PDB file of C-alpha atoms in Angstrom:
ATOM      1  CA  MET A   1    -253.992  30.642 -36.079  1.00  0.00           C
ATOM      2  CA  ALA A   2    -252.604  33.277 -38.465  1.00  0.00           C
ATOM      3  CA  GLN A   3    -252.593  32.404 -42.164  1.00  0.00           C
ATOM      4  CA  GLY A   4    -254.243  29.048 -41.505  1.00  0.00           C
ATOM      5  CA  ILE A   5    -251.055  27.396 -40.291  1.00  0.00           C
ATOM      6  CA  LYS A   6    -251.808  24.414 -38.080  1.00  0.00           C
ATOM      7  CA  LEU A   7    -249.306  23.613 -35.355  1.00  0.00           C
ATOM      8  CA  ASP A   8    -249.716  19.841 -35.594  1.00  0.00           C
ATOM      9  CA  ARG A   9    -248.436  19.940 -39.185  1.00  0.00           C
ATOM     10  CA  LEU A  10    -245.323  21.866 -38.105  1.00  0.00           C
ATOM     11  CA  MET A  11    -244.226  19.763 -35.118  1.00  0.00           C
ATOM     12  CA  ASP A  12    -241.841  17.539 -37.141  1.00  0.00           C
ATOM     13  CA  MET A  13    -240.383  20.369 -39.216  1.00  0.00           C
ATOM     14  CA  PRO A  14    -236.594  20.691 -38.718  1.00  0.00           C
ATOM     15  CA  LEU A  15    -235.363  24.145 -37.704  1.00  0.00           C
ATOM     16  CA  SER A  16    -231.915  25.704 -37.612  1.00  0.00           C
ATOM     17  CA  VAL A  17    -230.795  26.435 -34.022  1.00  0.00           C
ATOM     18  CA  ARG A  18    -227.695  28.519 -33.203  1.00  0.00           C
ATOM     19  CA  LEU A  19    -226.234  29.497 -29.858  1.00  0.00           C
ATOM     20  CA  VAL A  20    -224.240  32.718 -29.980  1.00  0.00           C
ATOM     21  CA  LEU A  21    -221.632  33.407 -27.320  1.00  0.00           C
ATOM     22  CA  GLY A  22    -220.629  36.805 -28.670  1.00  0.00           C
ATOM     23  CA  LYS A  23    -219.710  38.740 -31.780  1.00  0.00           C
ATOM     24  CA  CYS A  24    -216.881  40.853 -33.131  1.00  0.00           C
ATOM     25  CA  ASP A  25    -215.841  42.680 -36.272  1.00  0.00           C
ATOM     26  CA  MET A  26    -212.611  41.644 -37.958  1.00  0.00           C
ATOM     27  CA  GLU A  27    -210.775  42.908 -40.997  1.00  0.00           C
ATOM     28  CA  ILE A  28    -209.947  40.471 -43.786  1.00  0.00           C
ATOM     29  CA  GLU A  29    -206.257  40.773 -42.923  1.00  0.00           C
ATOM     30  CA  GLU A  30    -206.974  39.653 -39.334  1.00  0.00           C
ATOM     31  CA  ILE A  31    -209.043  36.692 -40.529  1.00  0.00           C
ATOM     32  CA  LEU A  32    -206.271  35.581 -42.885  1.00  0.00           C
ATOM     33  CA  LYS A  33    -203.796  35.659 -39.980  1.00  0.00           C
ATOM     34  CA  LEU A  34    -205.914  33.318 -37.822  1.00  0.00           C
ATOM     35  CA  GLY A  35    -204.245  30.068 -36.934  1.00  0.00           C
ATOM     36  CA  GLN A  36    -204.235  27.390 -34.276  1.00  0.00           C
ATOM     37  CA  GLY A  37    -203.985  29.116 -30.902  1.00  0.00           C
ATOM     38  CA  SER A  38    -205.303  32.462 -32.157  1.00  0.00           C
ATOM     39  CA  ILE A  39    -207.584  34.286 -29.740  1.00  0.00           C
ATOM     40  CA  ILE A  40    -210.644  36.172 -30.957  1.00  0.00           C
ATOM     41  CA  GLU A  41    -211.972  38.795 -28.547  1.00  0.00           C
ATOM     42  CA  LEU A  42    -215.781  38.881 -28.408  1.00  0.00           C
ATOM     43  CA  ASP A  43    -218.135  41.620 -27.274  1.00  0.00           C
ATOM     44  CA  ALA A  44    -219.487  39.459 -24.421  1.00  0.00           C
ATOM     45  CA  GLU A  45    -218.147  39.378 -20.889  1.00  0.00           C
ATOM     46  CA  ASN A  46    -217.462  36.215 -18.898  1.00  0.00           C
ATOM     47  CA  ARG A  47    -220.719  34.531 -17.857  1.00  0.00           C
ATOM     48  CA  THR A  48    -222.812  36.524 -20.326  1.00  0.00           C
ATOM     49  CA  PRO A  49    -225.783  34.347 -21.368  1.00  0.00           C
ATOM     50  CA  LEU A  50    -225.725  32.771 -24.818  1.00  0.00           C
ATOM     51  CA  GLU A  51    -228.304  33.925 -27.341  1.00  0.00           C
ATOM     52  CA  VAL A  52    -230.446  31.065 -28.687  1.00  0.00           C
ATOM     53  CA  TRP A  53    -231.509  31.729 -32.288  1.00  0.00           C
ATOM     54  CA  VAL A  54    -234.076  29.641 -34.173  1.00  0.00           C
ATOM     55  CA  ASN A  55    -234.461  30.375 -37.884  1.00  0.00           C
ATOM     56  CA  ASN A  56    -232.705  33.747 -37.506  1.00  0.00           C
ATOM     57  CA  ARG A  57    -234.896  34.887 -34.596  1.00  0.00           C
ATOM     58  CA  MET A  58    -233.598  35.133 -31.019  1.00  0.00           C
ATOM     59  CA  VAL A  59    -235.965  33.066 -28.875  1.00  0.00           C
ATOM     60  CA  ALA A  60    -234.091  32.519 -25.607  1.00  0.00           C
ATOM     61  CA  LYS A  61    -231.022  33.104 -23.465  1.00  0.00           C
ATOM     62  CA  ALA A  62    -229.014  30.242 -22.012  1.00  0.00           C
ATOM     63  CA  GLU A  63    -225.918  29.341 -20.033  1.00  0.00           C
ATOM     64  CA  VAL A  64    -223.250  26.804 -20.922  1.00  0.00           C
ATOM     65  CA  VAL A  65    -223.346  23.573 -18.900  1.00  0.00           C
ATOM     66  CA  LEU A  66    -221.529  20.260 -19.179  1.00  0.00           C
ATOM     67  CA  SER A  67    -223.397  16.949 -19.288  1.00  0.00           C
ATOM     68  CA  ASP A  68    -221.023  14.000 -19.243  1.00  0.00           C
ATOM     69  CA  ASP A  69    -218.477  15.102 -21.858  1.00  0.00           C
ATOM     70  CA  GLN A  70    -220.869  17.194 -23.941  1.00  0.00           C
ATOM     71  CA  ILE A  71    -221.247  20.954 -23.977  1.00  0.00           C
ATOM     72  CA  CYS A  72    -224.920  21.834 -23.520  1.00  0.00           C
ATOM     73  CA  ALA A  73    -227.059  24.889 -22.859  1.00  0.00           C
ATOM     74  CA  ARG A  74    -229.487  25.451 -19.995  1.00  0.00           C
ATOM     75  CA  ILE A  75    -232.298  27.844 -20.921  1.00  0.00           C
ATOM     76  CA  LEU A  76    -232.491  30.878 -18.610  1.00  0.00           C
ATOM     77  CA  GLU A  77    -235.104  33.045 -20.369  1.00  0.00           C
ATOM     78  CA  VAL A  78    -237.565  32.274 -23.147  1.00  0.00           C
ATOM     79  CA  SER A  79    -239.443  34.711 -25.370  1.00  0.00           C
ATOM     80  CA  ALA A  80    -243.229  34.588 -25.517  1.00  0.00           C
ATOM     81  CA  PRO A  81    -244.695  31.654 -27.493  1.00  0.00           C
ATOM     82  CA  LYS A  82    -246.108  34.061 -30.092  1.00  0.00           C
ATOM     83  CA  GLU A  83    -242.596  35.412 -30.771  1.00  0.00           C
ATOM     84  CA  ARG A  84    -241.112  31.906 -31.007  1.00  0.00           C
ATOM     85  CA  LEU A  85    -243.806  30.812 -33.460  1.00  0.00           C
ATOM     86  CA  ARG A  86    -243.312  33.849 -35.694  1.00  0.00           C
ATOM     87  CA  GLY A  87    -240.006  32.418 -36.960  1.00  0.00           C
ATOM     88  CA  VAL A  88    -241.602  29.024 -37.573  1.00  0.00           C
ATOM     89  CA  GLN A  89    -244.460  30.603 -39.520  1.00  0.00           C
ATOM     90  CA  GLU A  90    -242.033  32.591 -41.658  1.00  0.00           C
ATOM     91  CA  SER A  91    -240.017  29.434 -42.320  1.00  0.00           C
ATOM     92  CA  SER A  92    -243.073  27.356 -43.244  1.00  0.00           C
ATOM     93  CA  GLY A  93    -244.215  30.099 -45.620  1.00  0.00           C
ATOM     94  CA  ARG A  94    -240.876  29.952 -47.433  1.00  0.00           C
ATOM     95  CA  ALA A  95    -241.015  26.147 -47.557  1.00  0.00           C
ATOM     96  CA  GLY A  96    -244.522  26.304 -49.030  1.00  0.00           C
ATOM     97  CA  SER A  97    -243.485  28.764 -51.714  1.00  0.00           C
ATOM     98  CA  LYS A  98    -240.564  26.551 -52.776  1.00  0.00           C
ATOM     99  CA  SER A  99    -242.796  23.549 -53.397  1.00  0.00           C
ATOM    100  CA  LYS A 100    -245.098  25.399 -55.807  1.00  0.00           C
TER     101      LYS A 100
END
């Protein structure tokens, strides 16, 4: 494996996972006016898949589902394993440099 990273050593490493529904640009004035009940218009249409990001790399697309009373995500598409691991390798490299 590239740079001598062994997968078995990485399996328990915590990663940051984000699901992005959509994005928008707002001016500071608009952000300061936000309050309870405010509506923010996103660039995504209804039923657009969520983007699943792991360590700042998009690795999948998903849809929102409900399980009991929890909001969950069902994976629809997944990037190639090599692409998914690239973010992990970058993260482990940063972690290794911090401990030196």
